[in-house]
GROMACS .gro file of C-alpha atoms in nm:
model
  481
    1UNK     CA    1  10.376  15.271   3.628
    2UNK     CA    2  10.195  15.581   3.668
    3UNK     CA    3  10.298  15.713   3.943
    4UNK     CA    4  10.644  15.659   3.833
    5UNK     CA    5  10.560  15.814   3.474
    6UNK     CA    6  10.395  16.133   3.621
    7UNK     CA    7  10.495  16.373   3.351
    8UNK     CA    8  10.744  16.253   3.181
    9UNK     CA    9  10.760  16.241   2.879
   10UNK     CA   10  10.667  15.993   2.651
   11UNK     CA   11  10.989  15.905   2.477
   12UNK     CA   12  11.164  15.915   2.806
   13UNK     CA   13  10.869  15.651   2.918
   14UNK     CA   14  11.006  15.473   2.625
   15UNK     CA   15  11.276  15.476   2.656
   16UNK     CA   16  11.276  15.375   3.072
   17UNK     CA   17  11.211  15.046   2.866
   18UNK     CA   18  11.543  14.966   2.724
   19UNK     CA   19  11.850  14.822   2.985
   20UNK     CA   20  12.082  15.110   3.070
   21UNK     CA   21  12.340  14.807   3.273
   22UNK     CA   22  12.347  14.626   2.980
   23UNK     CA   23  12.406  14.861   2.745
   24UNK     CA   24  12.642  14.960   2.952
   25UNK     CA   25  12.819  14.682   2.975
   26UNK     CA   26  12.890  14.668   2.618
   27UNK     CA   27  13.010  15.066   2.627
   28UNK     CA   28  13.274  14.949   2.892
   29UNK     CA   29  13.373  14.630   2.713
   30UNK     CA   30  13.460  14.882   2.383
   31UNK     CA   31  13.584  15.148   2.606
   32UNK     CA   32  13.295  15.394   2.420
   33UNK     CA   33  13.282  15.638   2.648
   34UNK     CA   34  13.716  15.703   2.664
   35UNK     CA   35  13.805  16.036   2.739
   36UNK     CA   36  13.388  16.196   2.618
   37UNK     CA   37  13.310  16.455   2.876
   38UNK     CA   38  12.941  16.558   2.758
   39UNK     CA   39  12.770  16.359   2.507
   40UNK     CA   40  12.826  15.960   2.606
   41UNK     CA   41  12.740  15.653   2.421
   42UNK     CA   42  12.387  15.617   2.608
   43UNK     CA   43  12.297  16.014   2.453
   44UNK     CA   44  12.409  15.861   2.118
   45UNK     CA   45  12.210  15.647   2.058
   46UNK     CA   46  11.906  15.825   2.233
   47UNK     CA   47  11.966  16.128   1.989
   48UNK     CA   48  11.964  15.871   1.715
   49UNK     CA   49  11.645  15.704   1.725
   50UNK     CA   50  11.426  16.054   1.863
   51UNK     CA   51  11.525  16.113   1.468
   52UNK     CA   52  11.458  15.779   1.389
   53UNK     CA   53  11.102  15.774   1.565
   54UNK     CA   54  11.036  16.118   1.429
   55UNK     CA   55  11.049  16.033   1.109
   56UNK     CA   56  11.389  16.279   1.122
   57UNK     CA   57  11.486  16.320   0.746
   58UNK     CA   58  11.883  16.404   0.758
   59UNK     CA   59  12.152  16.501   1.053
   60UNK     CA   60  12.039  16.866   1.030
   61UNK     CA   61  11.705  16.852   1.034
   62UNK     CA   62  11.744  16.597   1.345
   63UNK     CA   63  11.935  16.888   1.496
   64UNK     CA   64  11.736  17.150   1.458
   65UNK     CA   65  11.455  16.950   1.576
   66UNK     CA   66  11.705  16.981   1.899
   67UNK     CA   67  11.705  17.303   1.888
   68UNK     CA   68  11.357  17.391   1.889
   69UNK     CA   69  11.316  17.148   2.219
   70UNK     CA   70  11.637  17.249   2.349
   71UNK     CA   71  11.440  17.334   2.731
   72UNK     CA   72  11.351  16.989   2.686
   73UNK     CA   73  11.713  16.797   2.589
   74UNK     CA   74  11.751  16.670   2.941
   75UNK     CA   75  11.469  16.572   3.038
   76UNK     CA   76  11.434  16.431   2.684
   77UNK     CA   77  11.787  16.196   2.822
   78UNK     CA   78  11.954  16.353   2.609
   79UNK     CA   79  12.213  16.506   2.818
   80UNK     CA   80  12.256  16.925   2.882
   81UNK     CA   81  12.500  17.011   2.707
   82UNK     CA   82  12.322  17.133   2.384
   83UNK     CA   83  12.374  16.913   2.069
   84UNK     CA   84  12.544  17.026   1.833
   85UNK     CA   85  12.613  16.864   1.422
   86UNK     CA   86  12.947  16.825   1.446
   87UNK     CA   87  12.916  16.644   1.764
   88UNK     CA   88  12.696  16.390   1.697
   89UNK     CA   89  12.858  16.286   1.344
   90UNK     CA   90  13.193  16.263   1.447
   91UNK     CA   91  13.072  16.058   1.707
   92UNK     CA   92  12.868  15.811   1.494
   93UNK     CA   93  13.215  15.818   1.274
   94UNK     CA   94  13.398  15.726   1.571
   95UNK     CA   95  13.231  15.603   1.821
   96UNK     CA   96  13.265  15.156   1.816
   97UNK     CA   97  12.965  15.051   1.582
   98UNK     CA   98  12.949  14.689   1.765
   99UNK     CA   99  12.838  14.891   2.113
  100UNK     CA  100  12.495  14.947   1.928
  101UNK     CA  101  12.498  14.587   1.741
  102UNK     CA  102  12.598  14.404   2.061
  103UNK     CA  103  12.271  14.586   2.246
  104UNK     CA  104  12.058  14.512   1.926
  105UNK     CA  105  12.159  14.145   1.972
  106UNK     CA  106  12.036  14.163   2.268
  107UNK     CA  107  11.730  14.338   2.129
  108UNK     CA  108  11.671  14.064   1.914
  109UNK     CA  109  11.698  13.796   2.183
  110UNK     CA  110  11.507  14.018   2.438
  111UNK     CA  111  11.176  14.123   2.162
  112UNK     CA  112  11.192  13.703   2.008
  113UNK     CA  113  11.177  13.509   2.407
  114UNK     CA  114  10.942  13.768   2.482
  115UNK     CA  115  10.651  13.753   2.190
  116UNK     CA  116  10.698  13.360   2.076
  117UNK     CA  117  10.400  13.231   2.022
  118UNK     CA  118  10.324  12.863   1.791
  119UNK     CA  119  10.248  12.854   1.400
  120UNK     CA  120  10.098  12.529   1.231
  121UNK     CA  121  10.120  12.271   1.500
  122UNK     CA  122  10.528  12.251   1.440
  123UNK     CA  123  10.706  12.250   1.752
  124UNK     CA  124  11.060  12.443   1.695
  125UNK     CA  125  11.138  12.783   1.635
  126UNK     CA  126  11.136  12.896   1.299
  127UNK     CA  127  11.300  13.107   1.090
  128UNK     CA  128  11.351  13.298   0.730
  129UNK     CA  129  11.654  13.389   0.619
  130UNK     CA  130  11.697  13.660   0.346
  131UNK     CA  131  11.891  14.006   0.224
  132UNK     CA  132  11.784  14.332   0.181
  133UNK     CA  133  12.039  14.600  -0.075
  134UNK     CA  134  12.051  14.925   0.019
  135UNK     CA  135  12.232  15.145  -0.245
  136UNK     CA  136  12.430  15.407  -0.190
  137UNK     CA  137  12.612  15.684  -0.377
  138UNK     CA  138  12.964  15.552  -0.482
  139UNK     CA  139  13.134  15.864  -0.481
  140UNK     CA  140  13.013  15.934  -0.127
  141UNK     CA  141  13.046  15.569  -0.042
  142UNK     CA  142  13.349  15.504  -0.133
  143UNK     CA  143  13.446  15.210   0.095
  144UNK     CA  144  13.075  15.033  -0.047
  145UNK     CA  145  13.177  14.983  -0.359
  146UNK     CA  146  12.893  14.721  -0.576
  147UNK     CA  147  12.918  14.803  -0.934
  148UNK     CA  148  13.163  14.983  -1.160
  149UNK     CA  149  12.935  15.316  -1.085
  150UNK     CA  150  12.709  15.170  -0.817
  151UNK     CA  151  12.760  15.127  -0.427
  152UNK     CA  152  12.536  14.992  -0.147
  153UNK     CA  153  12.533  14.753   0.143
  154UNK     CA  154  12.327  14.447   0.215
  155UNK     CA  155  12.158  14.380   0.552
  156UNK     CA  156  12.151  14.033   0.594
  157UNK     CA  157  11.877  13.940   0.865
  158UNK     CA  158  11.765  13.656   1.048
  159UNK     CA  159  11.402  13.696   1.049
  160UNK     CA  160  11.166  13.475   1.337
  161UNK     CA  161  10.852  13.393   1.197
  162UNK     CA  162  10.660  13.313   1.469
  163UNK     CA  163  10.772  13.694   1.662
  164UNK     CA  164  10.783  13.827   1.368
  165UNK     CA  165  11.119  14.043   1.549
  166UNK     CA  166  11.482  13.995   1.392
  167UNK     CA  167  11.670  13.790   1.589
  168UNK     CA  168  11.964  13.820   1.368
  169UNK     CA  169  12.125  14.029   1.132
  170UNK     CA  170  12.462  14.135   1.001
  171UNK     CA  171  12.552  14.394   0.722
  172UNK     CA  172  12.802  14.369   0.454
  173UNK     CA  173  12.902  14.560   0.085
  174UNK     CA  174  12.590  14.460  -0.200
  175UNK     CA  175  12.915  14.228  -0.316
  176UNK     CA  176  12.875  14.002  -0.123
  177UNK     CA  177  12.675  13.647  -0.218
  178UNK     CA  178  12.391  13.622  -0.034
  179UNK     CA  179  12.508  13.235   0.065
  180UNK     CA  180  12.803  13.398   0.168
  181UNK     CA  181  12.592  13.549   0.539
  182UNK     CA  182  12.473  13.151   0.594
  183UNK     CA  183  12.819  13.028   0.782
  184UNK     CA  184  12.795  13.371   1.015
  185UNK     CA  185  12.453  13.228   1.151
  186UNK     CA  186  12.428  13.051   1.479
  187UNK     CA  187  12.212  12.766   1.462
  188UNK     CA  188  11.985  12.610   1.687
  189UNK     CA  189  11.877  12.258   1.750
  190UNK     CA  190  11.543  12.124   1.593
  191UNK     CA  191  11.484  12.511   1.475
  192UNK     CA  192  11.300  12.523   1.082
  193UNK     CA  193  11.548  12.754   0.890
  194UNK     CA  194  11.410  12.942   0.548
  195UNK     CA  195  11.518  12.960   0.259
  196UNK     CA  196  11.517  13.128  -0.053
  197UNK     CA  197  11.647  12.963  -0.341
  198UNK     CA  198  11.990  13.224  -0.361
  199UNK     CA  199  12.137  13.067  -0.096
  200UNK     CA  200  12.206  12.727  -0.219
  201UNK     CA  201  12.566  12.669  -0.123
  202UNK     CA  202  12.520  12.288   0.012
  203UNK     CA  203  12.767  12.330   0.257
  204UNK     CA  204  12.560  12.548   0.509
  205UNK     CA  205  12.272  12.311   0.472
  206UNK     CA  206  12.443  12.024   0.523
  207UNK     CA  207  12.594  12.244   0.893
  208UNK     CA  208  12.265  12.241   0.898
  209UNK     CA  209  12.191  11.948   0.918
  210UNK     CA  210  12.449  11.809   1.126
  211UNK     CA  211  12.326  12.033   1.457
  212UNK     CA  212  12.021  11.855   1.405
  213UNK     CA  213  11.769  12.084   1.322
  214UNK     CA  214  11.629  12.157   0.984
  215UNK     CA  215  11.566  12.360   0.628
  216UNK     CA  216  11.368  12.469   0.349
  217UNK     CA  217  11.540  12.594   0.110
  218UNK     CA  218  11.385  12.646  -0.231
  219UNK     CA  219  11.591  12.452  -0.573
  220UNK     CA  220  11.710  12.590  -0.908
  221UNK     CA  221  11.617  12.446  -1.211
  222UNK     CA  222  11.979  12.336  -1.326
  223UNK     CA  223  11.948  12.103  -1.000
  224UNK     CA  224  12.153  11.783  -1.085
  225UNK     CA  225  12.056  11.441  -0.853
  226UNK     CA  226  11.863  11.100  -0.847
  227UNK     CA  227  11.570  10.962  -0.752
  228UNK     CA  228  11.633  10.750  -0.416
  229UNK     CA  229  11.290  10.640  -0.328
  230UNK     CA  230  10.945  10.814  -0.390
  231UNK     CA  231  10.608  10.851  -0.271
  232UNK     CA  232  10.316  10.749  -0.555
  233UNK     CA  233  10.012  10.855  -0.284
  234UNK     CA  234  10.061  11.178  -0.192
  235UNK     CA  235   9.840  11.505  -0.146
  236UNK     CA  236   9.604  11.804  -0.303
  237UNK     CA  237   9.871  11.994  -0.544
  238UNK     CA  238  10.190  11.777  -0.401
  239UNK     CA  239  10.351  11.690  -0.736
  240UNK     CA  240  10.600  11.528  -0.617
  241UNK     CA  241  10.767  11.412  -0.292
  242UNK     CA  242  11.053  11.195  -0.286
  243UNK     CA  243  11.401  11.120  -0.157
  244UNK     CA  244  11.672  11.280  -0.330
  245UNK     CA  245  12.088  11.249  -0.383
  246UNK     CA  246  12.271  11.544  -0.561
  247UNK     CA  247  12.508  11.393  -0.826
  248UNK     CA  248  12.726  11.663  -0.911
  249UNK     CA  249  13.145  11.631  -0.808
  250UNK     CA  250  13.085  11.904  -0.555
  251UNK     CA  251  12.800  11.933  -0.419
  252UNK     CA  252  12.771  11.592  -0.356
  253UNK     CA  253  13.079  11.611  -0.113
  254UNK     CA  254  12.938  11.887   0.058
  255UNK     CA  255  12.608  11.667   0.080
  256UNK     CA  256  12.692  11.369   0.070
  257UNK     CA  257  12.334  11.230   0.242
  258UNK     CA  258  12.025  11.198   0.063
  259UNK     CA  259  11.769  11.401   0.134
  260UNK     CA  260  11.414  11.557   0.053
  261UNK     CA  261  11.292  11.696  -0.271
  262UNK     CA  262  10.879  11.845  -0.275
  263UNK     CA  263  10.738  12.031  -0.538
  264UNK     CA  264  10.380  12.195  -0.496
  265UNK     CA  265  10.162  12.342  -0.744
  266UNK     CA  266  10.055  12.675  -0.609
  267UNK     CA  267   9.681  12.743  -0.734
  268UNK     CA  268   9.695  13.090  -0.622
  269UNK     CA  269   9.966  13.182  -0.800
  270UNK     CA  270   9.970  12.930  -1.089
  271UNK     CA  271  10.334  12.825  -1.057
  272UNK     CA  272  10.489  12.487  -0.912
  273UNK     CA  273  10.781  12.483  -0.668
  274UNK     CA  274  11.044  12.298  -0.567
  275UNK     CA  275  11.175  12.258  -0.235
  276UNK     CA  276  11.479  12.089  -0.062
  277UNK     CA  277  11.450  11.958   0.285
  278UNK     CA  278  11.523  11.732   0.569
  279UNK     CA  279  11.243  11.742   0.757
  280UNK     CA  280  11.105  11.436   0.710
  281UNK     CA  281  10.858  11.379   0.985
  282UNK     CA  282  10.711  11.663   0.850
  283UNK     CA  283  10.417  11.618   0.575
  284UNK     CA  284  10.484  11.771   0.254
  285UNK     CA  285  10.168  12.033   0.311
  286UNK     CA  286  10.353  12.141   0.580
  287UNK     CA  287  10.712  12.149   0.370
  288UNK     CA  288  10.478  12.480   0.181
  289UNK     CA  289  10.333  12.633   0.446
  290UNK     CA  290  10.672  12.666   0.623
  291UNK     CA  291  10.796  12.868   0.278
  292UNK     CA  292  10.525  13.029   0.270
  293UNK     CA  293  10.550  13.170   0.603
  294UNK     CA  294  10.949  13.363   0.402
  295UNK     CA  295  10.744  13.628   0.300
  296UNK     CA  296  10.727  13.751   0.655
  297UNK     CA  297  11.043  13.879   0.618
  298UNK     CA  298  10.952  14.012   0.305
  299UNK     CA  299  10.688  14.204   0.492
  300UNK     CA  300  10.935  14.359   0.749
  301UNK     CA  301  11.200  14.520   0.496
  302UNK     CA  302  10.927  14.639   0.344
  303UNK     CA  303  10.842  14.802   0.672
  304UNK     CA  304  11.199  14.884   0.764
  305UNK     CA  305  11.274  15.119   0.447
  306UNK     CA  306  10.897  15.341   0.458
  307UNK     CA  307  10.862  15.352   0.803
  308UNK     CA  308  11.265  15.379   0.959
  309UNK     CA  309  11.578  15.524   0.851
  310UNK     CA  310  11.732  15.273   0.684
  311UNK     CA  311  11.822  15.444   0.331
  312UNK     CA  312  11.889  15.786   0.395
  313UNK     CA  313  12.210  15.806   0.634
  314UNK     CA  314  12.306  16.023   0.884
  315UNK     CA  315  12.734  15.991   0.791
  316UNK     CA  316  12.959  15.846   0.508
  317UNK     CA  317  13.153  15.599   0.697
  318UNK     CA  318  13.040  15.249   0.715
  319UNK     CA  319  13.081  15.317   1.082
  320UNK     CA  320  12.835  15.586   1.159
  321UNK     CA  321  12.637  15.335   0.876
  322UNK     CA  322  12.603  14.972   1.092
  323UNK     CA  323  12.545  15.242   1.380
  324UNK     CA  324  12.245  15.378   1.193
  325UNK     CA  325  12.083  15.086   1.051
  326UNK     CA  326  12.171  14.924   1.437
  327UNK     CA  327  11.955  15.214   1.615
  328UNK     CA  328  11.742  15.179   1.353
  329UNK     CA  329  11.713  14.730   1.448
  330UNK     CA  330  11.620  14.863   1.822
  331UNK     CA  331  11.458  15.080   1.743
  332UNK     CA  332  11.169  14.832   1.578
  333UNK     CA  333  11.250  14.638   1.884
  334UNK     CA  334  11.182  14.874   2.100
  335UNK     CA  335  10.827  14.911   1.980
  336UNK     CA  336  10.794  14.532   1.919
  337UNK     CA  337  10.835  14.449   2.351
  338UNK     CA  338  10.595  14.802   2.444
  339UNK     CA  339  10.359  14.653   2.270
  340UNK     CA  340  10.385  14.302   2.385
  341UNK     CA  341  10.452  14.449   2.775
  342UNK     CA  342  10.143  14.672   2.746
  343UNK     CA  343   9.929  14.413   2.564
  344UNK     CA  344   9.852  14.651   2.277
  345UNK     CA  345   9.550  14.564   2.047
  346UNK     CA  346   9.762  14.755   1.764
  347UNK     CA  347   9.971  14.630   1.510
  348UNK     CA  348  10.350  14.793   1.519
  349UNK     CA  349  10.292  15.043   1.286
  350UNK     CA  350  10.000  15.274   1.414
  351UNK     CA  351  10.240  15.205   1.756
  352UNK     CA  352  10.520  15.373   1.546
  353UNK     CA  353  10.330  15.690   1.416
  354UNK     CA  354  10.162  15.734   1.796
  355UNK     CA  355  10.464  15.768   1.896
  356UNK     CA  356  10.611  16.007   1.598
  357UNK     CA  357  10.370  16.224   1.726
  358UNK     CA  358  10.355  16.253   2.095
  359UNK     CA  359  10.743  16.224   2.142
  360UNK     CA  360  10.779  16.571   2.388
  361UNK     CA  361  10.394  16.549   2.505
  362UNK     CA  362  10.388  16.467   2.931
  363UNK     CA  363  10.067  16.186   2.833
  364UNK     CA  364  10.087  15.842   3.000
  365UNK     CA  365  10.191  15.586   2.727
  366UNK     CA  366   9.847  15.389   2.815
  367UNK     CA  367   9.675  15.670   2.784
  368UNK     CA  368   9.804  15.796   2.453
  369UNK     CA  369   9.805  15.396   2.317
  370UNK     CA  370   9.353  15.426   2.437
  371UNK     CA  371   9.256  15.753   2.352
  372UNK     CA  372   9.439  15.849   2.002
  373UNK     CA  373   9.228  15.743   1.739
  374UNK     CA  374   9.430  15.616   1.514
  375UNK     CA  375   9.186  15.730   1.221
  376UNK     CA  376   9.305  16.093   1.362
  377UNK     CA  377   9.623  16.048   1.302
  378UNK     CA  378   9.592  15.898   0.996
  379UNK     CA  379   9.365  16.174   0.916
  380UNK     CA  380   9.666  16.438   1.030
  381UNK     CA  381   9.928  16.275   0.783
  382UNK     CA  382   9.744  16.280   0.500
  383UNK     CA  383   9.624  16.602   0.535
  384UNK     CA  384   9.998  16.678   0.539
  385UNK     CA  385  10.141  16.527   0.266
  386UNK     CA  386   9.858  16.690   0.024
  387UNK     CA  387   9.957  17.069   0.160
  388UNK     CA  388  10.246  16.997  -0.142
  389UNK     CA  389  10.001  16.863  -0.342
  390UNK     CA  390   9.760  17.150  -0.330
  391UNK     CA  391  10.026  17.422  -0.332
  392UNK     CA  392  10.153  17.326  -0.665
  393UNK     CA  393   9.833  17.312  -0.791
  394UNK     CA  394   9.787  17.676  -0.700
  395UNK     CA  395  10.045  17.794  -0.784
  396UNK     CA  396  10.081  17.639  -1.125
  397UNK     CA  397   9.715  17.740  -1.190
  398UNK     CA  398   9.680  18.136  -1.093
  399UNK     CA  399  10.067  18.201  -1.116
  400UNK     CA  400  10.324  18.134  -1.465
  401UNK     CA  401  10.527  17.873  -1.471
  402UNK     CA  402  10.392  17.649  -1.747
  403UNK     CA  403  10.509  17.922  -2.021
  404UNK     CA  404  10.787  18.087  -2.008
  405UNK     CA  405  10.826  18.432  -2.163
  406UNK     CA  406  11.174  18.405  -2.260
  407UNK     CA  407  11.334  18.022  -2.430
  408UNK     CA  408  11.725  18.060  -2.217
  409UNK     CA  409  11.821  17.838  -1.840
  410UNK     CA  410  11.880  18.185  -1.699
  411UNK     CA  411  11.477  18.342  -1.823
  412UNK     CA  412  11.277  18.010  -1.675
  413UNK     CA  413  11.506  17.998  -1.340
  414UNK     CA  414  11.452  18.418  -1.294
  415UNK     CA  415  11.077  18.395  -1.395
  416UNK     CA  416  10.992  18.079  -1.141
  417UNK     CA  417  11.208  18.304  -0.859
  418UNK     CA  418  10.959  18.561  -0.950
  419UNK     CA  419  10.628  18.363  -0.971
  420UNK     CA  420  10.727  18.230  -0.562
  421UNK     CA  421  10.804  18.576  -0.466
  422UNK     CA  422  10.473  18.693  -0.576
  423UNK     CA  423  10.316  18.361  -0.406
  424UNK     CA  424  10.470  18.445  -0.081
  425UNK     CA  425  10.394  18.848  -0.138
  426UNK     CA  426   9.989  18.730  -0.176
  427UNK     CA  427  10.131  18.520   0.225
  428UNK     CA  428  10.261  18.870   0.357
  429UNK     CA  429   9.998  19.057   0.239
  430UNK     CA  430   9.680  18.884   0.366
  431UNK     CA  431   9.811  18.842   0.710
  432UNK     CA  432   9.921  19.215   0.718
  433UNK     CA  433   9.614  19.339   0.615
  434UNK     CA  434   9.419  19.093   0.783
  435UNK     CA  435   9.217  19.043   0.416
  436UNK     CA  436   8.907  18.875   0.475
  437UNK     CA  437   8.897  18.647   0.138
  438UNK     CA  438   9.130  18.372   0.081
  439UNK     CA  439   9.398  18.323  -0.117
  440UNK     CA  440   9.225  18.197  -0.423
  441UNK     CA  441   8.996  18.464  -0.433
  442UNK     CA  442   9.316  18.783  -0.394
  443UNK     CA  443   9.540  18.585  -0.635
  444UNK     CA  444   9.223  18.549  -0.877
  445UNK     CA  445   9.077  18.936  -0.891
  446UNK     CA  446   9.416  19.140  -0.836
  447UNK     CA  447   9.491  19.235  -1.150
  448UNK     CA  448   9.201  19.385  -1.154
  449UNK     CA  449   9.210  19.630  -0.842
  450UNK     CA  450   9.615  19.723  -0.912
  451UNK     CA  451   9.581  20.078  -1.138
  452UNK     CA  452   9.338  20.161  -0.837
  453UNK     CA  453   9.428  20.419  -0.615
  454UNK     CA  454   9.198  20.259  -0.233
  455UNK     CA  455   9.334  20.118  -0.017
  456UNK     CA  456   9.346  19.662  -0.023
  457UNK     CA  457   9.099  19.666   0.364
  458UNK     CA  458   8.856  19.821   0.190
  459UNK     CA  459   8.877  19.649  -0.127
  460UNK     CA  460   8.849  19.339   0.001
  461UNK     CA  461   8.665  19.335   0.339
  462UNK     CA  462   8.390  19.419   0.216
  463UNK     CA  463   8.156  19.080   0.166
  464UNK     CA  464   7.863  19.279   0.033
  465UNK     CA  465   8.081  19.438  -0.246
  466UNK     CA  466   8.251  19.231  -0.458
  467UNK     CA  467   8.536  19.271  -0.674
  468UNK     CA  468   8.528  19.488  -0.989
  469UNK     CA  469   8.558  19.213  -1.260
  470UNK     CA  470   8.572  19.332  -1.648
  471UNK     CA  471   8.263  19.230  -1.890
  472UNK     CA  472   8.381  19.039  -2.149
  473UNK     CA  473   8.430  19.250  -2.487
  474UNK     CA  474   8.516  19.562  -2.224
  475UNK     CA  475   8.850  19.744  -2.217
  476UNK     CA  476   9.096  19.501  -2.126
  477UNK     CA  477   9.288  19.640  -1.797
  478UNK     CA  478   9.636  19.649  -1.723
  479UNK     CA  479   9.706  19.286  -1.526
  480UNK     CA  480   9.960  19.160  -1.315
  481UNK     CA  481  10.031  18.856  -1.540
   0.00000   0.00000   0.00000
């Protein structure tokens, strides 16, 4: 394995885990490379993945990164020709998103099979289904109308809570109700499907029952039912365990059989939760514990939004948005597969952070993960993040942008820009003249020496001779501010 990856970039080693043959099958299926000479669908996907892994903020930001690594582009798998912004934008706009969506499904299936485990000593697959809304500007994304003045899309995800990777997803406009996406799920026999109370479609729940699979769904408070049978002896925190039947006219037709109602008291949050399930073979506590695992999908959504690019899009068409979401899922599954295959004792977050700063290094993946101290990575990101905070603090303390010399908008803007020019001028002077004191020291004393006829290097590069600052009560010297 080491010889295979000798002198290859980290990004190239990473993409070697992708099945290019399978991807090419989808490209041929949807005729993705028709009339394409240089920038193929494979190059497009790798370019988008590079942007996801390196945390690029925009399409322009991504292209700047490619220009910086122009000499490495071919060996990164991005093709020989320079990638222009219009090239990538046009590809995202026009190429069939189903190429990337189908490959995302393939990656999800592979990740689920590799990472499968068993929790709660309950046989069968266990899935949680939920959605997350991604807000969009209606003026920029007019096809994604949500409300009169808002836009957005919803990503509906079926999450394998044992493998901790998505098993299925679909994208709709945010105006679609959550329960309408249940019809797109292909239910497996002897599997458990966990839903929140928004998914109260009894027609779909009955379809789950008919496929010999099981559901656990939290009920709404206005559910109309009658009790058919109930248990008298129940374990701690189980308030009700009964067989019930729907009494509503429409709901009764959609689910004509009886099912189980479990009412559970959650001591930790001091609240009651009521569940419906057709899993009569489980204990009431197992039903409650299964529902608790639904929070894994909430953590997945939070992680995906924080660490991959699905909140800011690099294209405005529906096709471009779908491609970017698909590539984000592919990237997540790839990291999960690498984590499993290499048996890494690191979290997915740690793996992603280490990769993000090492994509263009020539280091073996095994050495990269074994030798990298993650605390150093976190310190690096923390240090870089706080540089801007230090800049704001410095410029407010040492330059005049808190009290203004004029009240008009033009006067305020002019003063702010001049303050920034002064800051840059000090940086340039410090570098050009090789001044020893810190920027803080120079800014504190520059006003006292502006009218001296002396070489600035002689003033600041004499550590034994401090800059003369007038004492209190003495004649005030003219200052810059």
